[in-house]
């Protein structure tokens, strides 16, 4: 009986504790509000990053105030174009898990390198973008 009591208390704590720390978008885009895009929009995406990256990352941290002011684009492609590239395809799986296949298929993966950042964790960024029919490009999830 004592063992059963311990299991009843422990299992929910393990389960709910692991969910709490999991990365999730605050909210998913609304499918009907998204514009269909293609790889032909890559130049437009790259240009939009000039506004989106400062909004998403700011400029830096207290000790590194200009850390996010310079970036290199490692990947910028619609999620369906990531299939077959292991480094990128895993993010497509994340996007589908978070917001469903239809949202993911209308979204883009942008992987970034921040050369002014100290250390690998801060130097890499991954953001999920989509294009609103009315408001243009927006970031709906920042992984790093």
PDB file of C-alpha atoms in Angstrom:
ATOM      1  CA  UNK A   1       0.000   0.000   0.000  1.00  0.00           C
ATOM      2  CA  UNK A   2       2.818   2.374   0.862  1.00  0.00           C
ATOM      3  CA  UNK A   3       4.448   1.668  -2.552  1.00  0.00           C
ATOM      4  CA  UNK A   4       1.166   2.413  -4.347  1.00  0.00           C
ATOM      5  CA  UNK A   5       0.899   5.737  -2.522  1.00  0.00           C
ATOM      6  CA  UNK A   6       4.459   6.667  -3.563  1.00  0.00           C
ATOM      7  CA  UNK A   7       3.712   5.800  -7.198  1.00  0.00           C
ATOM      8  CA  UNK A   8       0.474   7.803  -7.183  1.00  0.00           C
ATOM      9  CA  UNK A   9       2.368  10.868  -5.937  1.00  0.00           C
ATOM     10  CA  UNK A  10       5.588  10.434  -7.967  1.00  0.00           C
ATOM     11  CA  UNK A  11       4.310   9.600 -11.455  1.00  0.00           C
ATOM     12  CA  UNK A  12       2.188  12.752 -11.933  1.00  0.00           C
ATOM     13  CA  UNK A  13       5.061  14.906 -10.648  1.00  0.00           C
ATOM     14  CA  UNK A  14       7.423  13.386 -13.187  1.00  0.00           C
ATOM     15  CA  UNK A  15       4.921  13.699 -16.009  1.00  0.00           C
ATOM     16  CA  UNK A  16       3.793  17.267 -15.366  1.00  0.00           C
ATOM     17  CA  UNK A  17       7.265  18.436 -14.400  1.00  0.00           C
ATOM     18  CA  UNK A  18       8.672  17.371 -17.769  1.00  0.00           C
ATOM     19  CA  UNK A  19       5.949  19.164 -19.722  1.00  0.00           C
ATOM     20  CA  UNK A  20       6.492  22.423 -17.861  1.00  0.00           C
ATOM     21  CA  UNK A  21      10.068  22.852 -19.114  1.00  0.00           C
ATOM     22  CA  UNK A  22       9.327  21.906 -22.745  1.00  0.00           C
ATOM     23  CA  UNK A  23       9.746  24.603 -25.398  1.00  0.00           C
ATOM     24  CA  UNK A  24       6.421  25.618 -26.917  1.00  0.00           C
ATOM     25  CA  UNK A  25       5.176  28.594 -28.908  1.00  0.00           C
ATOM     26  CA  UNK A  26       2.934  30.953 -26.942  1.00  0.00           C
ATOM     27  CA  UNK A  27       0.296  30.495 -29.610  1.00  0.00           C
ATOM     28  CA  UNK A  28       0.082  29.019 -33.063  1.00  0.00           C
ATOM     29  CA  UNK A  29      -0.634  31.074 -36.177  1.00  0.00           C
ATOM     30  CA  UNK A  30      -4.179  31.000 -37.517  1.00  0.00           C
ATOM     31  CA  UNK A  31      -4.147  28.930 -40.702  1.00  0.00           C
ATOM     32  CA  UNK A  32      -6.732  31.028 -42.559  1.00  0.00           C
ATOM     33  CA  UNK A  33      -4.633  34.170 -41.978  1.00  0.00           C
ATOM     34  CA  UNK A  34      -1.462  32.727 -43.541  1.00  0.00           C
ATOM     35  CA  UNK A  35      -0.316  33.477 -47.047  1.00  0.00           C
ATOM     36  CA  UNK A  36       1.053  30.687 -49.194  1.00  0.00           C
ATOM     37  CA  UNK A  37       4.770  31.168 -49.853  1.00  0.00           C
ATOM     38  CA  UNK A  38       7.492  29.316 -51.717  1.00  0.00           C
ATOM     39  CA  UNK A  39      11.274  29.199 -51.983  1.00  0.00           C
ATOM     40  CA  UNK A  40      10.918  32.072 -54.468  1.00  0.00           C
ATOM     41  CA  UNK A  41      10.185  34.296 -51.434  1.00  0.00           C
ATOM     42  CA  UNK A  42      13.616  33.714 -49.897  1.00  0.00           C
ATOM     43  CA  UNK A  43      14.921  37.199 -50.734  1.00  0.00           C
ATOM     44  CA  UNK A  44      11.831  38.699 -49.097  1.00  0.00           C
ATOM     45  CA  UNK A  45      12.386  36.570 -45.987  1.00  0.00           C
ATOM     46  CA  UNK A  46      16.033  37.633 -45.737  1.00  0.00           C
ATOM     47  CA  UNK A  47      15.003  41.300 -46.006  1.00  0.00           C
ATOM     48  CA  UNK A  48      12.300  40.828 -43.347  1.00  0.00           C
ATOM     49  CA  UNK A  49      14.950  39.514 -40.920  1.00  0.00           C
ATOM     50  CA  UNK A  50      16.278  43.071 -40.580  1.00  0.00           C
ATOM     51  CA  UNK A  51      13.105  43.869 -38.644  1.00  0.00           C
ATOM     52  CA  UNK A  52      12.248  40.455 -37.221  1.00  0.00           C
ATOM     53  CA  UNK A  53      15.576  39.620 -35.579  1.00  0.00           C
ATOM     54  CA  UNK A  54      15.768  42.790 -33.444  1.00  0.00           C
ATOM     55  CA  UNK A  55      12.120  42.277 -32.418  1.00  0.00           C
ATOM     56  CA  UNK A  56      12.741  38.636 -31.547  1.00  0.00           C
ATOM     57  CA  UNK A  57      16.202  38.778 -29.975  1.00  0.00           C
ATOM     58  CA  UNK A  58      16.751  42.405 -29.016  1.00  0.00           C
ATOM     59  CA  UNK A  59      20.350  43.522 -29.320  1.00  0.00           C
ATOM     60  CA  UNK A  60      22.005  41.416 -26.655  1.00  0.00           C
ATOM     61  CA  UNK A  61      22.496  40.748 -22.961  1.00  0.00           C
ATOM     62  CA  UNK A  62      23.870  42.997 -20.234  1.00  0.00           C
ATOM     63  CA  UNK A  63      27.408  41.648 -20.588  1.00  0.00           C
ATOM     64  CA  UNK A  64      27.186  41.483 -24.401  1.00  0.00           C
ATOM     65  CA  UNK A  65      24.961  44.419 -25.425  1.00  0.00           C
ATOM     66  CA  UNK A  66      25.487  44.114 -29.203  1.00  0.00           C
ATOM     67  CA  UNK A  67      25.543  40.313 -29.407  1.00  0.00           C
ATOM     68  CA  UNK A  68      22.527  40.054 -31.744  1.00  0.00           C
ATOM     69  CA  UNK A  69      23.260  43.060 -33.935  1.00  0.00           C
ATOM     70  CA  UNK A  70      25.105  41.001 -36.558  1.00  0.00           C
ATOM     71  CA  UNK A  71      23.967  37.654 -37.933  1.00  0.00           C
ATOM     72  CA  UNK A  72      24.568  35.217 -40.731  1.00  0.00           C
ATOM     73  CA  UNK A  73      21.757  33.164 -42.213  1.00  0.00           C
ATOM     74  CA  UNK A  74      22.634  29.463 -42.137  1.00  0.00           C
ATOM     75  CA  UNK A  75      19.271  28.251 -43.478  1.00  0.00           C
ATOM     76  CA  UNK A  76      16.190  30.058 -44.773  1.00  0.00           C
ATOM     77  CA  UNK A  77      13.662  27.797 -46.443  1.00  0.00           C
ATOM     78  CA  UNK A  78      10.046  26.713 -46.272  1.00  0.00           C
ATOM     79  CA  UNK A  79       9.670  23.745 -43.945  1.00  0.00           C
ATOM     80  CA  UNK A  80       8.666  21.313 -46.722  1.00  0.00           C
ATOM     81  CA  UNK A  81      12.056  22.040 -48.377  1.00  0.00           C
ATOM     82  CA  UNK A  82      13.857  20.808 -45.247  1.00  0.00           C
ATOM     83  CA  UNK A  83      12.882  17.186 -45.910  1.00  0.00           C
ATOM     84  CA  UNK A  84      15.993  15.127 -46.570  1.00  0.00           C
ATOM     85  CA  UNK A  85      18.332  17.485 -44.687  1.00  0.00           C
ATOM     86  CA  UNK A  86      18.716  16.019 -41.201  1.00  0.00           C
ATOM     87  CA  UNK A  87      20.004  19.283 -39.664  1.00  0.00           C
ATOM     88  CA  UNK A  88      16.865  21.121 -40.785  1.00  0.00           C
ATOM     89  CA  UNK A  89      14.215  18.405 -41.024  1.00  0.00           C
ATOM     90  CA  UNK A  90      14.007  17.883 -37.253  1.00  0.00           C
ATOM     91  CA  UNK A  91      12.704  21.437 -36.883  1.00  0.00           C
ATOM     92  CA  UNK A  92       9.934  20.632 -39.378  1.00  0.00           C
ATOM     93  CA  UNK A  93       8.911  17.812 -37.046  1.00  0.00           C
ATOM     94  CA  UNK A  94       8.860  20.252 -34.129  1.00  0.00           C
ATOM     95  CA  UNK A  95       6.695  22.707 -36.064  1.00  0.00           C
ATOM     96  CA  UNK A  96       4.221  19.955 -36.994  1.00  0.00           C
ATOM     97  CA  UNK A  97       4.075  18.787 -33.377  1.00  0.00           C
ATOM     98  CA  UNK A  98       3.528  22.307 -32.054  1.00  0.00           C
ATOM     99  CA  UNK A  99       0.924  23.647 -34.470  1.00  0.00           C
ATOM    100  CA  UNK A 100      -0.027  20.922 -36.924  1.00  0.00           C
ATOM    101  CA  UNK A 101       1.021  19.907 -40.403  1.00  0.00           C
ATOM    102  CA  UNK A 102      -0.914  22.650 -42.240  1.00  0.00           C
ATOM    103  CA  UNK A 103       0.700  25.476 -40.240  1.00  0.00           C
ATOM    104  CA  UNK A 104       4.142  23.895 -40.554  1.00  0.00           C
ATOM    105  CA  UNK A 105       3.779  23.538 -44.318  1.00  0.00           C
ATOM    106  CA  UNK A 106       3.079  27.277 -44.603  1.00  0.00           C
ATOM    107  CA  UNK A 107       6.003  28.205 -42.369  1.00  0.00           C
ATOM    108  CA  UNK A 108       9.726  28.707 -42.785  1.00  0.00           C
ATOM    109  CA  UNK A 109      12.780  27.659 -40.837  1.00  0.00           C
ATOM    110  CA  UNK A 110      15.477  30.273 -40.402  1.00  0.00           C
ATOM    111  CA  UNK A 111      18.684  29.133 -38.719  1.00  0.00           C
ATOM    112  CA  UNK A 112      21.065  31.885 -37.688  1.00  0.00           C
ATOM    113  CA  UNK A 113      24.632  32.305 -36.535  1.00  0.00           C
ATOM    114  CA  UNK A 114      25.450  35.269 -34.291  1.00  0.00           C
ATOM    115  CA  UNK A 115      29.228  35.792 -34.644  1.00  0.00           C
ATOM    116  CA  UNK A 116      29.435  38.294 -31.759  1.00  0.00           C
ATOM    117  CA  UNK A 117      27.904  35.847 -29.284  1.00  0.00           C
ATOM    118  CA  UNK A 118      30.126  34.060 -26.773  1.00  0.00           C
ATOM    119  CA  UNK A 119      29.727  30.295 -26.901  1.00  0.00           C
ATOM    120  CA  UNK A 120      27.810  27.934 -29.145  1.00  0.00           C
ATOM    121  CA  UNK A 121      24.439  28.115 -27.357  1.00  0.00           C
ATOM    122  CA  UNK A 122      24.115  31.871 -27.730  1.00  0.00           C
ATOM    123  CA  UNK A 123      25.693  31.925 -31.187  1.00  0.00           C
ATOM    124  CA  UNK A 124      22.986  29.813 -32.802  1.00  0.00           C
ATOM    125  CA  UNK A 125      19.379  30.776 -33.366  1.00  0.00           C
ATOM    126  CA  UNK A 126      16.415  29.032 -34.906  1.00  0.00           C
ATOM    127  CA  UNK A 127      13.152  30.809 -35.625  1.00  0.00           C
ATOM    128  CA  UNK A 128       9.940  29.690 -37.293  1.00  0.00           C
ATOM    129  CA  UNK A 129       8.335  32.261 -39.595  1.00  0.00           C
ATOM    130  CA  UNK A 130       5.124  32.588 -41.509  1.00  0.00           C
ATOM    131  CA  UNK A 131       3.574  35.316 -43.615  1.00  0.00           C
ATOM    132  CA  UNK A 132       0.299  36.869 -42.594  1.00  0.00           C
ATOM    133  CA  UNK A 133      -2.005  37.937 -45.439  1.00  0.00           C
ATOM    134  CA  UNK A 134      -2.463  41.305 -43.724  1.00  0.00           C
ATOM    135  CA  UNK A 135       0.642  41.939 -41.615  1.00  0.00           C
ATOM    136  CA  UNK A 136       3.470  40.293 -43.551  1.00  0.00           C
ATOM    137  CA  UNK A 137       6.243  38.144 -42.092  1.00  0.00           C
ATOM    138  CA  UNK A 138       6.284  37.297 -38.389  1.00  0.00           C
ATOM    139  CA  UNK A 139       8.112  34.963 -36.024  1.00  0.00           C
ATOM    140  CA  UNK A 140       5.789  32.488 -34.363  1.00  0.00           C
ATOM    141  CA  UNK A 141       8.425  30.513 -32.490  1.00  0.00           C
ATOM    142  CA  UNK A 142      11.988  31.077 -31.323  1.00  0.00           C
ATOM    143  CA  UNK A 143      13.818  27.897 -30.369  1.00  0.00           C
ATOM    144  CA  UNK A 144      17.197  29.449 -29.495  1.00  0.00           C
TER     145      UNK A 144
END
